[in-house]
Amino acid sequence: MLIKNSLAYAITLSFCLSLPAQALPSLSHEPFGDLYLFEDEMPNTLSTSNDHQLSLSKEHAKDGVQSLKWQYQPQSTLTLNNEVNYQDDKNTATPLTFMMWIYNEKPQSTPLTLQFKQNNQVALSFKTELNFTGWRGIAVPFRDMKGSATGKLDKLVITAPDQAGTLFF
């Protein structure tokens, strides 16, 4: 889930609470960014380095009744092919922030790597630890990520850790 500021988060939360999750599309293009809910179908903007690893699942769900299940092999990738309108906000009080939920079945000793790309080049990136089980909220301001960017980001590439495992989003 991508949310740019706290006002957008509040609007999204109230929107999500006002409708049953099953009534919402799997991918919603909101003014602040794309919102993935995985309730209806697999969005065609998602791909993996090994296609059979990605499915919709009712095993664990944060919003609604199902989530995206990624059964990954070491160093495999999950790609979200969506444009993100990036703005340099280093001087603002409410920074643009990338947010998502991850459910981890088994703690891993190496991190998940997230890379925002422009023209297939890494513009911004960060790592997040997977040393937990259950749900974990991830929120990283773009200004706190490694790298620099201007304009639109083309895609987000998530690289799996060094061990095989399963994550839910």
Short mmCIF file of N, CA and C in Angstrom, two decimals:
data_model
loop_
_atom_site.label_atom_id
_atom_site.label_comp_id
_atom_site.label_asym_id
_atom_site.label_seq_id
_atom_site.Cartn_x
_atom_site.Cartn_y
_atom_site.Cartn_z
N MET A 1 0.85 -1.15 0.00
CA MET A 1 0.00 0.00 0.00
C MET A 1 0.90 1.22 0.00
N LEU A 2 0.59 2.21 -0.81
CA LEU A 2 1.38 3.42 -0.88
C LEU A 2 0.52 4.59 -0.43
N ILE A 3 0.98 5.31 0.57
CA ILE A 3 0.22 6.44 1.09
C ILE A 3 1.18 7.60 1.29
N LYS A 4 0.82 8.80 0.81
CA LYS A 4 1.75 9.91 0.81
C LYS A 4 1.78 10.72 2.10
N ASN A 5 0.69 10.87 2.80
CA ASN A 5 0.74 11.65 4.03
C ASN A 5 -0.38 11.24 4.97
N SER A 6 -0.38 11.83 6.13
CA SER A 6 -1.34 11.40 7.14
C SER A 6 -2.78 11.72 6.76
N LEU A 7 -3.02 12.82 6.06
CA LEU A 7 -4.38 13.14 5.61
C LEU A 7 -4.86 12.08 4.63
N ALA A 8 -4.01 11.72 3.69
CA ALA A 8 -4.38 10.68 2.72
C ALA A 8 -4.63 9.36 3.44
N TYR A 9 -3.84 9.06 4.46
CA TYR A 9 -4.04 7.83 5.23
C TYR A 9 -5.41 7.84 5.90
N ALA A 10 -5.77 8.97 6.50
CA ALA A 10 -7.06 9.07 7.17
C ALA A 10 -8.21 8.92 6.18
N ILE A 11 -8.06 9.52 5.01
CA ILE A 11 -9.10 9.40 3.98
C ILE A 11 -9.21 7.95 3.53
N THR A 12 -8.07 7.31 3.30
CA THR A 12 -8.06 5.90 2.88
C THR A 12 -8.70 5.02 3.93
N LEU A 13 -8.32 5.23 5.18
CA LEU A 13 -8.86 4.42 6.26
C LEU A 13 -10.37 4.58 6.34
N SER A 14 -10.86 5.82 6.27
CA SER A 14 -12.31 6.02 6.34
C SER A 14 -13.01 5.43 5.12
N PHE A 15 -12.38 5.51 3.96
CA PHE A 15 -12.93 4.91 2.75
C PHE A 15 -13.01 3.40 2.91
N CYS A 16 -11.96 2.80 3.41
CA CYS A 16 -11.93 1.34 3.58
C CYS A 16 -12.94 0.89 4.63
N LEU A 17 -13.13 1.68 5.67
CA LEU A 17 -14.06 1.29 6.72
C LEU A 17 -15.52 1.50 6.29
N SER A 18 -15.74 2.38 5.30
CA SER A 18 -17.11 2.66 4.90
C SER A 18 -17.66 1.64 3.91
N LEU A 19 -16.81 0.82 3.32
CA LEU A 19 -17.24 -0.20 2.37
C LEU A 19 -16.74 -1.56 2.81
N PRO A 20 -17.50 -2.61 2.55
CA PRO A 20 -16.94 -3.94 2.81
C PRO A 20 -15.73 -4.14 1.91
N ALA A 21 -14.68 -4.74 2.45
CA ALA A 21 -13.45 -4.92 1.67
C ALA A 21 -13.71 -5.70 0.40
N GLN A 22 -14.67 -6.63 0.42
CA GLN A 22 -14.95 -7.43 -0.76
C GLN A 22 -15.50 -6.57 -1.90
N ALA A 23 -16.06 -5.40 -1.59
CA ALA A 23 -16.63 -4.53 -2.61
C ALA A 23 -15.57 -3.65 -3.28
N LEU A 24 -14.38 -3.61 -2.72
CA LEU A 24 -13.32 -2.77 -3.26
C LEU A 24 -12.54 -3.52 -4.33
N PRO A 25 -12.01 -2.81 -5.33
CA PRO A 25 -11.20 -3.47 -6.35
C PRO A 25 -9.87 -3.94 -5.78
N SER A 26 -9.22 -4.88 -6.48
CA SER A 26 -7.92 -5.37 -6.03
C SER A 26 -6.85 -4.29 -6.16
N LEU A 27 -7.02 -3.39 -7.12
CA LEU A 27 -6.10 -2.27 -7.31
C LEU A 27 -6.92 -1.03 -7.52
N SER A 28 -6.73 -0.04 -6.67
CA SER A 28 -7.46 1.21 -6.76
C SER A 28 -6.47 2.34 -6.98
N HIS A 29 -6.68 3.14 -8.04
CA HIS A 29 -5.80 4.27 -8.33
C HIS A 29 -6.34 5.50 -7.59
N GLU A 30 -5.74 5.79 -6.46
CA GLU A 30 -6.16 6.91 -5.63
C GLU A 30 -5.27 8.12 -5.94
N PRO A 31 -5.71 9.35 -5.61
CA PRO A 31 -4.91 10.54 -5.89
C PRO A 31 -3.52 10.49 -5.23
N PHE A 32 -3.40 9.82 -4.09
CA PHE A 32 -2.14 9.78 -3.36
C PHE A 32 -1.28 8.60 -3.76
N GLY A 33 -1.80 7.69 -4.58
CA GLY A 33 -1.03 6.51 -4.99
C GLY A 33 -1.93 5.30 -5.11
N ASP A 34 -1.36 4.20 -5.54
CA ASP A 34 -2.14 2.98 -5.74
C ASP A 34 -2.33 2.24 -4.43
N LEU A 35 -3.50 1.66 -4.29
CA LEU A 35 -3.88 0.93 -3.09
C LEU A 35 -4.24 -0.49 -3.51
N TYR A 36 -3.48 -1.47 -3.03
CA TYR A 36 -3.72 -2.88 -3.33
C TYR A 36 -4.51 -3.51 -2.19
N LEU A 37 -5.61 -4.22 -2.51
CA LEU A 37 -6.41 -4.89 -1.49
C LEU A 37 -6.54 -6.39 -1.72
N PHE A 38 -6.34 -6.87 -2.93
CA PHE A 38 -6.30 -8.31 -3.25
C PHE A 38 -7.60 -9.04 -2.94
N GLU A 39 -8.74 -8.39 -3.05
CA GLU A 39 -10.01 -9.03 -2.72
C GLU A 39 -10.70 -9.67 -3.91
N ASP A 40 -10.46 -9.19 -5.10
CA ASP A 40 -11.22 -9.63 -6.26
C ASP A 40 -10.41 -10.53 -7.18
N GLU A 41 -9.28 -10.04 -7.62
CA GLU A 41 -8.44 -10.78 -8.57
C GLU A 41 -7.00 -10.32 -8.44
N MET A 42 -6.11 -11.06 -9.07
CA MET A 42 -4.70 -10.70 -9.07
C MET A 42 -4.50 -9.50 -10.00
N PRO A 43 -4.01 -8.37 -9.48
CA PRO A 43 -3.77 -7.22 -10.36
C PRO A 43 -2.74 -7.59 -11.43
N ASN A 44 -2.97 -7.12 -12.67
CA ASN A 44 -2.05 -7.44 -13.75
C ASN A 44 -0.76 -6.63 -13.69
N THR A 45 -0.63 -5.78 -12.71
CA THR A 45 0.60 -4.99 -12.55
C THR A 45 1.66 -5.72 -11.74
N LEU A 46 1.34 -6.92 -11.24
CA LEU A 46 2.28 -7.69 -10.42
C LEU A 46 2.93 -8.79 -11.24
N SER A 47 4.22 -9.01 -11.00
CA SER A 47 4.92 -10.13 -11.63
C SER A 47 6.02 -10.60 -10.69
N THR A 48 6.44 -11.84 -10.90
CA THR A 48 7.54 -12.39 -10.11
C THR A 48 8.58 -12.96 -11.05
N SER A 49 9.76 -13.22 -10.50
CA SER A 49 10.81 -13.84 -11.30
C SER A 49 10.46 -15.30 -11.56
N ASN A 50 9.45 -15.83 -10.89
CA ASN A 50 8.97 -17.19 -11.09
C ASN A 50 7.46 -17.17 -10.87
N ASP A 51 6.67 -17.08 -11.95
CA ASP A 51 5.24 -16.77 -11.89
C ASP A 51 4.40 -17.66 -10.98
N HIS A 52 4.74 -18.91 -10.80
CA HIS A 52 3.87 -19.79 -10.01
C HIS A 52 3.96 -19.52 -8.51
N GLN A 53 4.78 -18.59 -8.09
CA GLN A 53 4.96 -18.30 -6.66
C GLN A 53 3.93 -17.34 -6.10
N LEU A 54 3.10 -16.74 -6.91
CA LEU A 54 2.21 -15.66 -6.50
C LEU A 54 0.76 -16.12 -6.58
N SER A 55 -0.01 -15.90 -5.49
CA SER A 55 -1.42 -16.29 -5.50
C SER A 55 -2.19 -15.45 -4.50
N LEU A 56 -3.51 -15.49 -4.60
CA LEU A 56 -4.37 -14.87 -3.60
C LEU A 56 -4.72 -15.94 -2.58
N SER A 57 -4.73 -15.56 -1.29
CA SER A 57 -4.90 -16.54 -0.23
C SER A 57 -5.81 -16.02 0.87
N LYS A 58 -6.54 -16.94 1.49
CA LYS A 58 -7.36 -16.61 2.66
C LYS A 58 -6.70 -17.08 3.95
N GLU A 59 -5.46 -17.55 3.87
CA GLU A 59 -4.74 -18.03 5.06
C GLU A 59 -4.53 -16.92 6.09
N HIS A 60 -4.14 -15.74 5.62
CA HIS A 60 -3.91 -14.58 6.50
C HIS A 60 -4.42 -13.36 5.76
N ALA A 61 -5.16 -12.49 6.44
CA ALA A 61 -5.66 -11.28 5.80
C ALA A 61 -5.63 -10.13 6.79
N LYS A 62 -5.18 -8.99 6.35
CA LYS A 62 -5.15 -7.80 7.19
C LYS A 62 -6.39 -6.94 6.94
N ASP A 63 -6.71 -6.71 5.68
CA ASP A 63 -7.91 -5.98 5.28
C ASP A 63 -8.74 -6.93 4.43
N GLY A 64 -9.99 -7.13 4.77
CA GLY A 64 -10.82 -8.03 3.99
C GLY A 64 -10.59 -9.48 4.37
N VAL A 65 -10.81 -10.38 3.39
CA VAL A 65 -10.73 -11.81 3.68
C VAL A 65 -9.56 -12.52 3.02
N GLN A 66 -8.81 -11.83 2.16
CA GLN A 66 -7.66 -12.49 1.55
C GLN A 66 -6.52 -11.51 1.34
N SER A 67 -5.37 -12.07 1.01
CA SER A 67 -4.17 -11.28 0.81
C SER A 67 -3.37 -11.87 -0.34
N LEU A 68 -2.29 -11.20 -0.68
CA LEU A 68 -1.37 -11.70 -1.69
C LEU A 68 -0.37 -12.62 -1.01
N LYS A 69 -0.23 -13.83 -1.51
CA LYS A 69 0.71 -14.81 -0.95
C LYS A 69 1.88 -14.94 -1.92
N TRP A 70 3.09 -14.73 -1.42
CA TRP A 70 4.30 -14.85 -2.23
C TRP A 70 5.17 -15.96 -1.65
N GLN A 71 5.26 -17.07 -2.35
CA GLN A 71 6.14 -18.16 -1.96
C GLN A 71 7.43 -17.97 -2.77
N TYR A 72 8.45 -17.50 -2.10
CA TYR A 72 9.66 -17.10 -2.81
C TYR A 72 10.82 -18.06 -2.59
N GLN A 73 11.71 -18.04 -3.55
CA GLN A 73 12.98 -18.74 -3.47
C GLN A 73 14.04 -17.69 -3.15
N PRO A 74 15.23 -18.09 -2.69
CA PRO A 74 16.27 -17.11 -2.36
C PRO A 74 16.52 -16.14 -3.52
N GLN A 75 16.52 -14.85 -3.19
CA GLN A 75 16.81 -13.75 -4.10
C GLN A 75 15.82 -13.61 -5.26
N SER A 76 14.65 -14.26 -5.20
CA SER A 76 13.65 -14.04 -6.25
C SER A 76 13.03 -12.66 -6.06
N THR A 77 12.31 -12.18 -7.07
CA THR A 77 11.77 -10.82 -7.02
C THR A 77 10.27 -10.80 -7.25
N LEU A 78 9.64 -9.83 -6.63
CA LEU A 78 8.23 -9.48 -6.83
C LEU A 78 8.24 -8.05 -7.33
N THR A 79 7.63 -7.80 -8.51
CA THR A 79 7.65 -6.48 -9.11
C THR A 79 6.25 -5.91 -9.21
N LEU A 80 6.09 -4.66 -8.76
CA LEU A 80 4.86 -3.90 -8.90
C LEU A 80 5.11 -2.87 -9.98
N ASN A 81 4.52 -3.06 -11.15
CA ASN A 81 4.73 -2.17 -12.29
C ASN A 81 3.71 -1.04 -12.26
N ASN A 82 3.92 -0.08 -11.39
CA ASN A 82 3.05 1.08 -11.25
C ASN A 82 3.90 2.33 -11.18
N GLU A 83 3.41 3.40 -11.81
CA GLU A 83 4.09 4.67 -11.67
C GLU A 83 3.75 5.29 -10.32
N VAL A 84 4.74 5.89 -9.71
CA VAL A 84 4.56 6.63 -8.47
C VAL A 84 5.04 8.04 -8.73
N ASN A 85 4.17 9.02 -8.52
CA ASN A 85 4.57 10.42 -8.70
C ASN A 85 5.39 10.84 -7.50
N TYR A 86 6.69 10.87 -7.69
CA TYR A 86 7.59 11.21 -6.59
C TYR A 86 7.79 12.71 -6.53
N GLN A 87 7.79 13.25 -5.32
CA GLN A 87 8.10 14.66 -5.09
C GLN A 87 9.13 14.74 -3.98
N ASP A 88 10.14 15.53 -4.18
CA ASP A 88 11.14 15.75 -3.13
C ASP A 88 10.48 16.60 -2.06
N ASP A 89 10.35 16.06 -0.85
CA ASP A 89 9.63 16.75 0.21
C ASP A 89 10.48 16.97 1.45
N LYS A 90 11.76 17.17 1.26
CA LYS A 90 12.67 17.27 2.41
C LYS A 90 12.34 18.42 3.35
N ASN A 91 11.60 19.41 2.87
CA ASN A 91 11.30 20.56 3.71
C ASN A 91 9.87 20.57 4.23
N THR A 92 9.15 19.47 4.11
CA THR A 92 7.77 19.44 4.57
C THR A 92 7.65 18.78 5.94
N ALA A 93 6.60 19.13 6.65
CA ALA A 93 6.38 18.56 7.98
C ALA A 93 5.83 17.14 7.91
N THR A 94 5.10 16.82 6.85
CA THR A 94 4.54 15.47 6.68
C THR A 94 5.17 14.83 5.45
N PRO A 95 6.18 14.02 5.64
CA PRO A 95 6.90 13.45 4.49
C PRO A 95 6.07 12.42 3.73
N LEU A 96 6.31 12.36 2.42
CA LEU A 96 5.72 11.30 1.60
C LEU A 96 6.26 9.98 2.11
N THR A 97 5.38 9.03 2.35
CA THR A 97 5.77 7.79 3.02
C THR A 97 5.23 6.57 2.30
N PHE A 98 6.09 5.57 2.11
CA PHE A 98 5.68 4.28 1.58
C PHE A 98 5.22 3.44 2.76
N MET A 99 4.02 2.82 2.62
CA MET A 99 3.49 2.00 3.71
C MET A 99 2.96 0.69 3.16
N MET A 100 3.16 -0.40 3.92
CA MET A 100 2.56 -1.69 3.58
C MET A 100 2.55 -2.58 4.80
N TRP A 101 1.73 -3.63 4.73
CA TRP A 101 1.67 -4.65 5.76
C TRP A 101 2.31 -5.92 5.22
N ILE A 102 3.08 -6.61 6.06
CA ILE A 102 3.70 -7.89 5.70
C ILE A 102 3.35 -8.91 6.79
N TYR A 103 2.92 -10.10 6.37
CA TYR A 103 2.76 -11.21 7.29
C TYR A 103 3.87 -12.20 6.99
N ASN A 104 4.67 -12.51 8.00
CA ASN A 104 5.80 -13.43 7.85
C ASN A 104 5.51 -14.70 8.63
N GLU A 105 5.60 -15.85 7.96
CA GLU A 105 5.34 -17.12 8.64
C GLU A 105 6.50 -17.59 9.48
N LYS A 106 7.72 -17.27 9.06
CA LYS A 106 8.91 -17.77 9.74
C LYS A 106 9.99 -16.69 9.72
N PRO A 107 10.57 -16.34 10.87
CA PRO A 107 11.61 -15.31 10.89
C PRO A 107 12.78 -15.68 9.97
N GLN A 108 13.33 -14.66 9.32
CA GLN A 108 14.49 -14.83 8.43
C GLN A 108 15.63 -13.98 8.99
N SER A 109 16.84 -14.43 8.74
CA SER A 109 18.01 -13.70 9.26
C SER A 109 18.50 -12.62 8.30
N THR A 110 18.04 -12.64 7.06
CA THR A 110 18.45 -11.60 6.10
C THR A 110 17.22 -10.79 5.70
N PRO A 111 17.41 -9.52 5.34
CA PRO A 111 16.28 -8.62 5.10
C PRO A 111 15.66 -8.76 3.71
N LEU A 112 14.50 -8.16 3.59
CA LEU A 112 13.81 -7.96 2.33
C LEU A 112 14.32 -6.64 1.77
N THR A 113 14.62 -6.56 0.48
CA THR A 113 15.10 -5.33 -0.14
C THR A 113 14.02 -4.77 -1.05
N LEU A 114 13.70 -3.49 -0.90
CA LEU A 114 12.71 -2.82 -1.73
C LEU A 114 13.41 -1.72 -2.52
N GLN A 115 13.23 -1.74 -3.85
CA GLN A 115 13.89 -0.78 -4.73
C GLN A 115 12.85 -0.12 -5.63
N PHE A 116 12.78 1.21 -5.57
CA PHE A 116 11.96 1.98 -6.50
C PHE A 116 12.84 2.33 -7.68
N LYS A 117 12.35 2.08 -8.90
CA LYS A 117 13.18 2.27 -10.09
C LYS A 117 12.62 3.35 -11.00
N GLN A 118 13.57 4.00 -11.72
CA GLN A 118 13.28 4.94 -12.79
C GLN A 118 14.07 4.46 -14.00
N ASN A 119 13.40 4.20 -15.11
CA ASN A 119 14.08 3.72 -16.33
C ASN A 119 14.97 2.52 -16.04
N ASN A 120 14.45 1.58 -15.26
CA ASN A 120 15.15 0.34 -14.88
C ASN A 120 16.42 0.55 -14.06
N GLN A 121 16.60 1.73 -13.51
CA GLN A 121 17.73 2.02 -12.63
C GLN A 121 17.18 2.26 -11.22
N VAL A 122 17.87 1.75 -10.22
CA VAL A 122 17.44 1.97 -8.83
C VAL A 122 17.59 3.44 -8.49
N ALA A 123 16.49 4.06 -8.07
CA ALA A 123 16.50 5.46 -7.66
C ALA A 123 16.48 5.57 -6.14
N LEU A 124 15.59 4.82 -5.50
CA LEU A 124 15.44 4.83 -4.05
C LEU A 124 15.33 3.39 -3.56
N SER A 125 15.88 3.12 -2.38
CA SER A 125 15.79 1.76 -1.85
C SER A 125 15.88 1.76 -0.33
N PHE A 126 15.40 0.65 0.24
CA PHE A 126 15.58 0.41 1.67
C PHE A 126 15.45 -1.07 1.92
N LYS A 127 15.93 -1.50 3.07
CA LYS A 127 15.83 -2.89 3.50
C LYS A 127 14.95 -2.93 4.75
N THR A 128 14.21 -4.02 4.89
CA THR A 128 13.41 -4.20 6.09
C THR A 128 13.63 -5.62 6.61
N GLU A 129 13.84 -5.72 7.90
CA GLU A 129 14.13 -7.01 8.52
C GLU A 129 12.89 -7.90 8.52
N LEU A 130 13.13 -9.19 8.47
CA LEU A 130 12.07 -10.20 8.52
C LEU A 130 12.25 -11.10 9.73
N ASN A 131 12.76 -10.55 10.81
CA ASN A 131 13.04 -11.32 12.03
C ASN A 131 11.82 -11.37 12.96
N PHE A 132 10.65 -11.62 12.39
CA PHE A 132 9.40 -11.64 13.16
C PHE A 132 8.44 -12.65 12.54
N THR A 133 7.40 -12.98 13.28
CA THR A 133 6.29 -13.76 12.74
C THR A 133 5.02 -12.94 12.92
N GLY A 134 4.04 -13.17 12.06
CA GLY A 134 2.78 -12.43 12.13
C GLY A 134 2.83 -11.18 11.28
N TRP A 135 1.88 -10.28 11.55
CA TRP A 135 1.78 -9.04 10.78
C TRP A 135 2.73 -7.98 11.31
N ARG A 136 3.27 -7.19 10.40
CA ARG A 136 4.13 -6.06 10.75
C ARG A 136 3.85 -4.94 9.76
N GLY A 137 3.62 -3.75 10.28
CA GLY A 137 3.44 -2.57 9.43
C GLY A 137 4.78 -1.97 9.08
N ILE A 138 4.96 -1.62 7.81
CA ILE A 138 6.20 -1.00 7.34
C ILE A 138 5.84 0.41 6.87
N ALA A 139 6.54 1.41 7.38
CA ALA A 139 6.33 2.80 6.96
C ALA A 139 7.70 3.47 6.86
N VAL A 140 8.09 3.84 5.65
CA VAL A 140 9.40 4.45 5.43
C VAL A 140 9.21 5.71 4.59
N PRO A 141 9.51 6.89 5.14
CA PRO A 141 9.45 8.10 4.32
C PRO A 141 10.43 8.00 3.15
N PHE A 142 10.01 8.47 1.98
CA PHE A 142 10.88 8.43 0.81
C PHE A 142 12.18 9.17 1.08
N ARG A 143 12.13 10.26 1.84
CA ARG A 143 13.34 11.04 2.11
C ARG A 143 14.35 10.28 2.98
N ASP A 144 13.91 9.21 3.65
CA ASP A 144 14.82 8.41 4.48
C ASP A 144 15.41 7.22 3.73
N MET A 145 15.02 7.03 2.48
CA MET A 145 15.54 5.91 1.70
C MET A 145 16.90 6.26 1.11
N LYS A 146 17.66 5.22 0.72
CA LYS A 146 18.94 5.43 0.05
C LYS A 146 18.67 5.87 -1.38
N GLY A 147 19.51 6.78 -1.87
CA GLY A 147 19.41 7.21 -3.26
C GLY A 147 18.71 8.54 -3.41
N SER A 148 18.45 8.89 -4.67
CA SER A 148 17.73 10.12 -4.97
C SER A 148 16.90 9.91 -6.22
N ALA A 149 15.82 10.68 -6.32
CA ALA A 149 14.91 10.53 -7.45
C ALA A 149 14.28 11.87 -7.77
N THR A 150 13.83 12.01 -9.00
CA THR A 150 13.04 13.15 -9.44
C THR A 150 11.95 12.63 -10.36
N GLY A 151 10.78 13.24 -10.30
CA GLY A 151 9.70 12.85 -11.20
C GLY A 151 9.06 11.52 -10.84
N LYS A 152 8.70 10.76 -11.88
CA LYS A 152 7.97 9.50 -11.67
C LYS A 152 8.90 8.32 -11.45
N LEU A 153 8.50 7.47 -10.51
CA LEU A 153 9.17 6.19 -10.31
C LEU A 153 8.36 5.16 -11.08
N ASP A 154 9.04 4.30 -11.85
CA ASP A 154 8.36 3.36 -12.76
C ASP A 154 7.81 2.12 -12.08
N LYS A 155 8.54 1.62 -11.11
CA LYS A 155 8.16 0.34 -10.51
C LYS A 155 8.82 0.15 -9.16
N LEU A 156 8.28 -0.81 -8.42
CA LEU A 156 8.86 -1.23 -7.15
C LEU A 156 9.26 -2.69 -7.31
N VAL A 157 10.52 -3.00 -7.01
CA VAL A 157 11.01 -4.37 -7.07
C VAL A 157 11.37 -4.80 -5.65
N ILE A 158 10.74 -5.88 -5.19
CA ILE A 158 11.00 -6.43 -3.86
C ILE A 158 11.83 -7.69 -4.04
N THR A 159 13.01 -7.72 -3.43
CA THR A 159 13.91 -8.88 -3.55
C THR A 159 13.87 -9.68 -2.26
N ALA A 160 13.65 -10.98 -2.43
CA ALA A 160 13.55 -11.90 -1.29
C ALA A 160 14.90 -12.05 -0.60
N PRO A 161 14.87 -12.50 0.66
CA PRO A 161 16.12 -12.75 1.39
C PRO A 161 16.84 -13.99 0.85
N ASP A 162 17.90 -14.39 1.53
CA ASP A 162 18.75 -15.50 1.09
C ASP A 162 18.15 -16.88 1.35
N GLN A 163 17.04 -16.96 2.07
CA GLN A 163 16.39 -18.24 2.35
C GLN A 163 15.00 -18.24 1.72
N ALA A 164 14.52 -19.42 1.32
CA ALA A 164 13.16 -19.55 0.78
C ALA A 164 12.16 -19.29 1.90
N GLY A 165 10.97 -18.84 1.54
CA GLY A 165 9.95 -18.59 2.55
C GLY A 165 8.64 -18.15 1.92
N THR A 166 7.72 -17.70 2.77
CA THR A 166 6.41 -17.24 2.33
C THR A 166 6.06 -15.95 3.05
N LEU A 167 5.61 -14.97 2.29
CA LEU A 167 5.13 -13.70 2.84
C LEU A 167 3.73 -13.45 2.31
N PHE A 168 2.96 -12.71 3.11
CA PHE A 168 1.62 -12.28 2.71
C PHE A 168 1.60 -10.76 2.77
N PHE A 169 0.91 -10.13 1.81
CA PHE A 169 0.80 -8.67 1.78
C PHE A 169 -0.67 -8.29 1.75
#
